[in-house]
């Protein structure tokens, strides 16, 4: 299934603060935060999961921006690497609003937000990660605010990329193949890598989420279930996440990297590391969507809505492509340079990967990769 603009609820990624451990909150019964009316009388309805985002008229949008400036702050919980610097640009366009970015892996961010939501503690105003199933569940709980689109965003057609009223697909990152130029040869796709790797060490990101599982399953569907056996026969190391995988590739500990995430190798290459990466050319590219969700009960609900609309603007989409590419953006912004076509990246459908299926896939994976 490719990224599209259906309203399937299962479809769903300055000051800088990097958190190394979760805040431990006292246990209490789950409670749904109640959104409050912001300064300037702007209303923020709780997401219902039953319709499209609200479209504001010019006067309502001006009131929202006024309220956001009055709040003066914005807290974003984000999982992709490098978003601290990217999101700091928001304050260039809205200088009255100071942005703080808390960046952690998606699983840690979700655990942190679940604790804060259940404890009734305000934390993130906006979160940006690649787990749409979490958004669907929390929208049903009333823990997300419905999104509000500016007249400009609505005219561009962003409402067509909404999942009900709480989530918008903003960008899609593909999984990449990487190689160390002193150890490995350039490759075009996974079959090319299998043919060229030989005894060269290969790093494989562990498929912890359905995203990585879906890429592996896509290859298995094309090349047969023994594809995992071909991977396991390589001189391989399974590495838990893509950050240490990128570091291992740069250090020459592995010569090839499979299931590489965009953004990591670019920075290492700028620092002089002998690394290259490629979007596979075989039409079997999968990846993960990133989109913003605004938290009900947040301290800065107006700034959160303005930030979401900022993400949808043409300049910001270009900034995302330039800073976090390769990636795909919706076709409505076809003037965005160097972006992948929106249908080049196949999206995982969370509804097709419930916990039972993920457990079944891991059992097959473990049969090849565990001692």
Short mmCIF file of C-alpha atoms in Angstrom, two decimals, residues 7-368:
data_model
loop_
_atom_site.label_atom_id
_atom_site.label_comp_id
_atom_site.label_asym_id
_atom_site.label_seq_id
_atom_site.Cartn_x
_atom_site.Cartn_y
_atom_site.Cartn_z
CA UNK A 7 -9.33 8.80 5.69
CA UNK A 8 -8.40 5.39 7.07
CA UNK A 9 -7.95 5.95 10.82
CA UNK A 10 -5.28 3.29 10.98
CA UNK A 11 -3.01 5.38 8.71
CA UNK A 12 -0.93 7.43 10.27
CA UNK A 13 6.08 9.80 12.52
CA UNK A 14 15.41 27.97 19.87
CA UNK A 15 16.07 26.03 22.84
CA UNK A 16 16.90 22.32 22.48
CA UNK A 17 16.32 19.77 25.22
CA UNK A 18 17.57 16.20 24.72
CA UNK A 19 16.22 13.83 27.34
CA UNK A 20 18.20 10.74 28.25
CA UNK A 21 15.68 9.09 30.52
CA UNK A 22 11.94 9.15 30.94
CA UNK A 23 10.43 11.29 33.63
CA UNK A 24 9.04 8.95 36.26
CA UNK A 25 5.53 9.99 37.16
CA UNK A 26 3.52 8.74 40.09
CA UNK A 27 0.96 6.15 39.08
CA UNK A 28 -2.63 7.26 38.86
CA UNK A 29 -5.79 6.42 36.99
CA UNK A 30 -5.85 7.33 33.32
CA UNK A 31 -7.42 10.71 32.71
CA UNK A 32 -8.17 12.58 29.53
CA UNK A 33 -6.84 16.14 29.53
CA UNK A 34 -9.43 18.81 28.93
CA UNK A 35 -8.38 21.36 26.31
CA UNK A 36 -8.69 24.93 27.42
CA UNK A 37 -9.65 28.03 25.53
CA UNK A 38 -6.52 29.91 24.58
CA UNK A 39 -5.79 33.60 24.77
CA UNK A 40 -7.85 35.65 22.29
CA UNK A 41 -10.77 33.23 22.72
CA UNK A 42 -9.61 30.52 20.30
CA UNK A 43 -11.39 27.19 20.80
CA UNK A 44 -9.58 23.84 20.52
CA UNK A 45 -11.96 20.90 20.14
CA UNK A 46 -10.78 17.44 21.15
CA UNK A 47 -10.16 15.13 18.20
CA UNK A 48 -13.05 12.79 17.52
CA UNK A 49 -11.63 10.69 14.70
CA UNK A 50 -14.83 11.22 12.79
CA UNK A 51 -14.04 13.89 10.23
CA UNK A 52 -11.60 16.27 8.57
CA UNK A 53 -9.62 19.04 10.27
CA UNK A 54 -11.40 22.32 10.89
CA UNK A 55 -10.81 24.97 8.22
CA UNK A 56 -10.46 28.50 9.62
CA UNK A 57 -11.43 31.67 7.81
CA UNK A 58 -9.08 34.66 7.62
CA UNK A 59 -10.33 36.28 10.82
CA UNK A 60 -10.16 33.03 12.78
CA UNK A 61 -6.62 32.37 11.52
CA UNK A 62 -5.49 35.86 12.53
CA UNK A 63 -6.97 35.25 15.98
CA UNK A 64 -5.15 31.93 16.23
CA UNK A 65 -1.80 33.51 15.35
CA UNK A 66 -2.44 36.28 17.88
CA UNK A 67 -3.13 33.67 20.55
CA UNK A 68 0.02 31.73 19.60
CA UNK A 69 2.17 34.85 19.92
CA UNK A 70 0.61 35.53 23.30
CA UNK A 71 1.52 32.02 24.48
CA UNK A 72 5.09 32.68 23.42
CA UNK A 73 6.33 29.09 23.67
CA UNK A 74 6.11 25.74 21.90
CA UNK A 75 7.28 22.28 23.02
CA UNK A 76 7.75 19.64 20.30
CA UNK A 77 8.44 15.97 21.01
CA UNK A 78 10.22 14.65 17.91
CA UNK A 79 11.89 11.37 16.91
CA UNK A 80 13.75 12.02 13.59
CA UNK A 81 17.40 13.06 13.95
CA UNK A 82 18.26 16.66 13.20
CA UNK A 83 14.80 18.10 13.75
CA UNK A 84 16.09 20.31 16.55
CA UNK A 85 17.77 22.63 14.05
CA UNK A 86 15.00 22.33 11.46
CA UNK A 87 12.20 23.17 13.86
CA UNK A 88 14.18 26.07 15.29
CA UNK A 89 13.46 27.79 11.97
CA UNK A 90 9.84 28.17 13.11
CA UNK A 91 10.97 30.97 15.40
CA UNK A 92 12.47 32.78 12.40
CA UNK A 93 8.95 33.11 10.98
CA UNK A 94 7.27 33.56 14.38
CA UNK A 95 9.87 35.38 16.50
CA UNK A 96 7.48 35.79 19.44
CA UNK A 97 7.38 32.01 19.93
CA UNK A 98 10.34 30.14 21.48
CA UNK A 99 10.65 26.50 20.39
CA UNK A 100 11.95 23.70 22.62
CA UNK A 101 12.53 20.32 20.96
CA UNK A 102 12.64 17.10 22.99
CA UNK A 103 14.11 14.43 20.73
CA UNK A 104 14.17 10.73 21.52
CA UNK A 105 13.46 7.49 19.64
CA UNK A 106 9.78 6.99 18.87
CA UNK A 107 9.28 4.21 21.43
CA UNK A 108 10.70 6.41 24.21
CA UNK A 109 8.64 9.42 23.15
CA UNK A 110 5.44 7.37 23.14
CA UNK A 111 6.17 5.93 26.58
CA UNK A 112 6.88 9.43 27.89
CA UNK A 113 3.68 10.88 26.44
CA UNK A 114 1.58 7.99 27.70
CA UNK A 115 2.88 8.63 31.21
CA UNK A 116 2.22 12.36 30.96
CA UNK A 117 -1.24 11.93 29.46
CA UNK A 118 -2.33 9.33 32.00
CA UNK A 119 -1.00 11.45 34.86
CA UNK A 120 -2.69 14.59 33.54
CA UNK A 121 0.66 16.36 33.19
CA UNK A 122 1.17 18.86 30.37
CA UNK A 123 4.21 17.99 28.29
CA UNK A 124 4.33 18.18 24.52
CA UNK A 125 2.26 20.67 22.59
CA UNK A 126 3.00 18.80 19.35
CA UNK A 127 4.50 15.40 18.71
CA UNK A 128 6.17 14.27 15.48
CA UNK A 129 6.84 10.55 15.08
CA UNK A 130 6.09 7.59 12.81
CA UNK A 131 3.54 5.56 14.78
CA UNK A 132 0.05 6.42 13.47
CA UNK A 133 -1.53 3.61 15.48
CA UNK A 134 -0.62 5.51 18.65
CA UNK A 135 -2.34 8.61 17.30
CA UNK A 136 -5.49 6.65 16.43
CA UNK A 137 -5.69 5.19 19.93
CA UNK A 138 -5.03 8.48 21.67
CA UNK A 139 -7.53 10.31 19.46
CA UNK A 140 -10.18 7.84 20.61
CA UNK A 141 -9.13 8.56 24.21
CA UNK A 142 -9.63 12.29 23.64
CA UNK A 143 -5.95 13.02 24.26
CA UNK A 144 -5.40 14.84 20.95
CA UNK A 145 -6.83 18.11 19.70
CA UNK A 146 -8.46 18.33 16.29
CA UNK A 147 -6.25 20.08 13.77
CA UNK A 148 -7.15 23.50 12.44
CA UNK A 149 -6.07 24.52 8.93
CA UNK A 150 -5.32 28.03 7.77
CA UNK A 151 -7.16 29.25 4.66
CA UNK A 152 -3.91 28.88 2.70
CA UNK A 153 -3.31 25.28 3.84
CA UNK A 154 -6.89 24.35 3.08
CA UNK A 155 -6.69 25.89 -0.39
CA UNK A 156 -3.56 23.85 -1.12
CA UNK A 157 -5.59 20.72 -0.38
CA UNK A 158 -3.95 19.52 2.83
CA UNK A 159 -7.29 18.37 4.20
CA UNK A 160 -7.20 15.57 1.65
CA UNK A 161 -4.11 14.16 3.36
CA UNK A 162 -5.77 14.01 6.76
CA UNK A 163 -6.58 10.93 8.79
CA UNK A 164 -9.89 12.07 10.24
CA UNK A 165 -9.40 15.30 12.19
CA UNK A 166 -6.22 14.64 14.18
CA UNK A 167 -3.37 13.66 11.84
CA UNK A 168 -1.84 14.78 8.54
CA UNK A 169 0.80 12.98 6.47
CA UNK A 170 3.50 15.62 5.94
CA UNK A 171 6.46 13.64 4.65
CA UNK A 172 7.55 10.06 3.98
CA UNK A 173 11.08 8.73 4.54
CA UNK A 174 12.23 5.65 2.62
CA UNK A 175 14.51 2.97 3.93
CA UNK A 176 17.97 3.27 2.35
CA UNK A 177 20.94 1.06 1.63
CA UNK A 178 24.35 2.40 2.64
CA UNK A 179 27.96 1.42 2.12
CA UNK A 180 31.42 2.40 3.33
CA UNK A 181 33.32 3.46 0.23
CA UNK A 182 36.60 1.97 1.49
CA UNK A 183 35.06 -1.44 2.18
CA UNK A 184 32.05 -1.88 -0.05
CA UNK A 185 31.05 -1.31 -3.65
CA UNK A 186 28.20 0.94 -4.82
CA UNK A 187 24.88 -0.94 -4.94
CA UNK A 188 21.56 -0.24 -6.64
CA UNK A 189 19.18 -2.43 -4.65
CA UNK A 190 19.04 -5.23 -2.12
CA UNK A 191 19.72 -7.99 -4.66
CA UNK A 192 22.77 -6.09 -5.87
CA UNK A 193 23.98 -5.84 -2.26
CA UNK A 194 23.50 -9.57 -1.71
CA UNK A 195 25.53 -10.30 -4.84
CA UNK A 196 28.40 -7.94 -3.97
CA UNK A 197 28.74 -8.27 -0.19
CA UNK A 198 30.81 -11.46 -0.12
CA UNK A 199 32.65 -11.64 3.22
CA UNK A 200 32.37 -7.89 3.84
CA UNK A 201 30.64 -7.23 7.20
CA UNK A 202 27.01 -6.13 6.80
CA UNK A 203 24.98 -4.27 9.42
CA UNK A 204 21.22 -4.82 9.55
CA UNK A 205 18.91 -2.64 11.63
CA UNK A 206 16.83 -4.86 13.90
CA UNK A 207 13.16 -4.88 12.82
CA UNK A 208 11.66 -3.70 16.10
CA UNK A 209 8.62 -1.94 14.65
CA UNK A 210 6.20 -2.85 11.90
CA UNK A 211 8.03 -0.37 9.63
CA UNK A 212 11.18 -2.47 9.35
CA UNK A 213 9.14 -5.67 9.30
CA UNK A 214 7.13 -4.37 6.36
CA UNK A 215 10.26 -3.65 4.32
CA UNK A 216 11.58 -7.14 4.99
CA UNK A 217 8.18 -8.67 4.21
CA UNK A 218 8.07 -6.71 0.93
CA UNK A 219 11.41 -8.23 -0.07
CA UNK A 220 10.21 -11.68 1.01
CA UNK A 221 7.05 -11.31 -1.07
CA UNK A 222 9.20 -10.50 -4.11
CA UNK A 223 12.11 -12.89 -3.62
CA UNK A 224 10.64 -15.69 -1.51
CA UNK A 225 10.69 -16.50 2.19
CA UNK A 226 14.28 -17.77 1.94
CA UNK A 227 15.27 -14.13 1.44
CA UNK A 228 15.81 -13.97 5.21
CA UNK A 229 18.10 -16.98 4.87
CA UNK A 230 20.13 -15.08 2.27
CA UNK A 231 20.47 -12.15 4.65
CA UNK A 232 21.41 -14.41 7.54
CA UNK A 233 24.08 -16.09 5.38
CA UNK A 234 25.93 -12.78 5.05
CA UNK A 235 28.74 -11.84 7.41
CA UNK A 236 26.16 -9.85 9.31
CA UNK A 237 25.63 -7.99 12.57
CA UNK A 238 22.14 -7.08 13.75
CA UNK A 239 22.20 -3.58 15.27
CA UNK A 240 19.27 -2.42 17.35
CA UNK A 241 18.73 1.04 15.84
CA UNK A 242 19.83 3.09 12.86
CA UNK A 243 21.98 5.61 14.77
CA UNK A 244 24.58 3.04 15.91
CA UNK A 245 24.21 1.35 12.50
CA UNK A 246 25.26 4.60 10.78
CA UNK A 247 28.13 5.04 13.23
CA UNK A 248 29.33 1.48 12.60
CA UNK A 249 29.27 2.09 8.85
CA UNK A 250 31.23 5.33 9.21
CA UNK A 251 33.80 3.67 11.47
CA UNK A 252 34.34 0.82 9.02
CA UNK A 253 33.01 -1.80 11.42
CA UNK A 254 30.57 -2.81 8.67
CA UNK A 255 30.86 -2.25 4.93
CA UNK A 256 27.15 -2.20 4.11
CA UNK A 257 24.02 -1.07 5.98
CA UNK A 258 20.48 -2.38 5.45
CA UNK A 259 17.34 -0.58 6.67
CA UNK A 260 19.16 2.74 6.96
CA UNK A 261 17.20 5.84 7.96
CA UNK A 262 17.71 9.14 6.07
CA UNK A 263 19.57 11.99 7.72
CA UNK A 264 22.14 10.02 9.67
CA UNK A 265 24.75 9.33 7.01
CA UNK A 266 24.57 12.87 5.58
CA UNK A 267 25.94 14.39 8.77
CA UNK A 268 28.66 11.76 9.06
CA UNK A 269 29.64 12.29 5.43
CA UNK A 270 29.93 16.04 6.04
CA UNK A 271 32.33 15.20 8.87
CA UNK A 272 34.51 13.24 6.45
CA UNK A 273 33.21 9.70 6.86
CA UNK A 274 33.59 7.55 3.71
CA UNK A 275 29.90 6.67 3.37
CA UNK A 276 27.27 6.73 0.63
CA UNK A 277 23.59 5.84 0.51
CA UNK A 278 20.92 5.17 -2.09
CA UNK A 279 17.18 4.82 -2.46
CA UNK A 280 16.88 1.33 -4.01
CA UNK A 281 15.86 1.39 -7.67
CA UNK A 282 13.77 -1.80 -7.67
CA UNK A 283 10.36 -0.29 -6.87
CA UNK A 284 10.28 -2.13 -3.55
CA UNK A 285 10.96 0.91 -1.37
CA UNK A 286 9.02 1.13 1.87
CA UNK A 287 9.26 3.64 4.65
CA UNK A 288 7.44 5.57 7.29
CA UNK A 289 5.28 8.67 7.34
CA UNK A 290 5.85 11.55 9.69
CA UNK A 291 3.05 13.85 10.65
CA UNK A 292 2.19 16.20 13.51
CA UNK A 293 -0.30 15.55 16.29
CA UNK A 294 -1.37 18.22 18.78
CA UNK A 295 -1.94 17.26 22.41
CA UNK A 296 -5.13 18.11 24.27
CA UNK A 297 -4.43 19.81 27.58
CA UNK A 298 -1.19 21.28 26.21
CA UNK A 299 0.02 24.55 27.65
CA UNK A 300 0.42 26.15 24.20
CA UNK A 301 -2.44 24.88 22.00
CA UNK A 302 -2.51 27.88 19.64
CA UNK A 303 1.23 27.75 18.99
CA UNK A 304 0.81 24.02 18.29
CA UNK A 305 -1.77 24.69 15.57
CA UNK A 306 0.32 27.45 13.99
CA UNK A 307 3.33 25.12 13.97
CA UNK A 308 1.36 22.39 12.19
CA UNK A 309 0.34 24.86 9.49
CA UNK A 310 3.94 26.05 9.21
CA UNK A 311 4.97 22.47 8.44
CA UNK A 312 2.56 22.44 5.51
CA UNK A 313 3.95 25.56 3.85
CA UNK A 314 6.02 25.32 0.67
CA UNK A 315 9.18 26.82 2.26
CA UNK A 316 9.04 24.38 5.17
CA UNK A 317 8.44 21.41 2.89
CA UNK A 318 11.53 22.46 0.93
CA UNK A 319 13.43 22.80 4.21
CA UNK A 320 12.40 19.26 5.20
CA UNK A 321 13.54 17.85 1.85
CA UNK A 322 16.86 19.74 2.01
CA UNK A 323 17.54 18.80 5.65
CA UNK A 324 16.05 15.32 5.98
CA UNK A 325 15.97 13.89 2.47
CA UNK A 326 15.65 11.76 0.62
CA UNK A 327 11.94 11.93 1.32
CA UNK A 328 8.59 12.24 -0.38
CA UNK A 329 6.13 15.08 0.07
CA UNK A 330 2.54 15.29 -1.18
CA UNK A 331 2.04 15.99 -4.85
CA UNK A 332 0.12 19.18 -4.04
CA UNK A 333 3.54 20.73 -3.47
CA UNK A 334 5.01 19.52 -6.76
CA UNK A 335 7.26 22.56 -6.87
CA UNK A 336 9.38 21.12 -4.06
CA UNK A 337 12.82 20.41 -5.52
CA UNK A 338 14.59 17.05 -5.09
CA UNK A 339 11.62 15.43 -3.40
CA UNK A 340 10.67 11.84 -4.17
CA UNK A 341 7.27 11.32 -5.75
CA UNK A 342 4.62 10.68 -3.12
CA UNK A 343 3.86 7.24 -4.54
CA UNK A 344 7.51 6.12 -4.68
CA UNK A 345 7.46 5.07 -1.03
CA UNK A 346 5.17 2.25 0.10
CA UNK A 347 3.56 2.85 3.47
CA UNK A 348 2.95 0.25 6.13
CA UNK A 349 -0.74 -0.13 6.97
CA UNK A 350 -0.86 -0.46 10.75
CA UNK A 351 -4.20 -2.25 10.55
CA UNK A 352 -2.45 -5.10 8.75
CA UNK A 353 0.26 -5.37 11.42
CA UNK A 354 -1.44 -5.98 14.78
CA UNK A 355 0.67 -7.25 17.65
CA UNK A 356 -0.09 -10.86 16.77
CA UNK A 357 1.33 -10.49 13.27
CA UNK A 358 4.38 -8.61 14.55
CA UNK A 359 5.02 -11.43 17.01
CA UNK A 360 4.69 -13.99 14.22
CA UNK A 361 7.15 -12.09 12.03
CA UNK A 362 9.64 -11.81 14.87
CA UNK A 363 9.42 -15.55 15.45
CA UNK A 364 10.38 -16.14 11.80
CA UNK A 365 13.13 -13.49 12.00
CA UNK A 366 14.50 -14.99 15.21
CA UNK A 367 14.60 -18.44 13.64
CA UNK A 368 17.21 -17.08 11.21
#
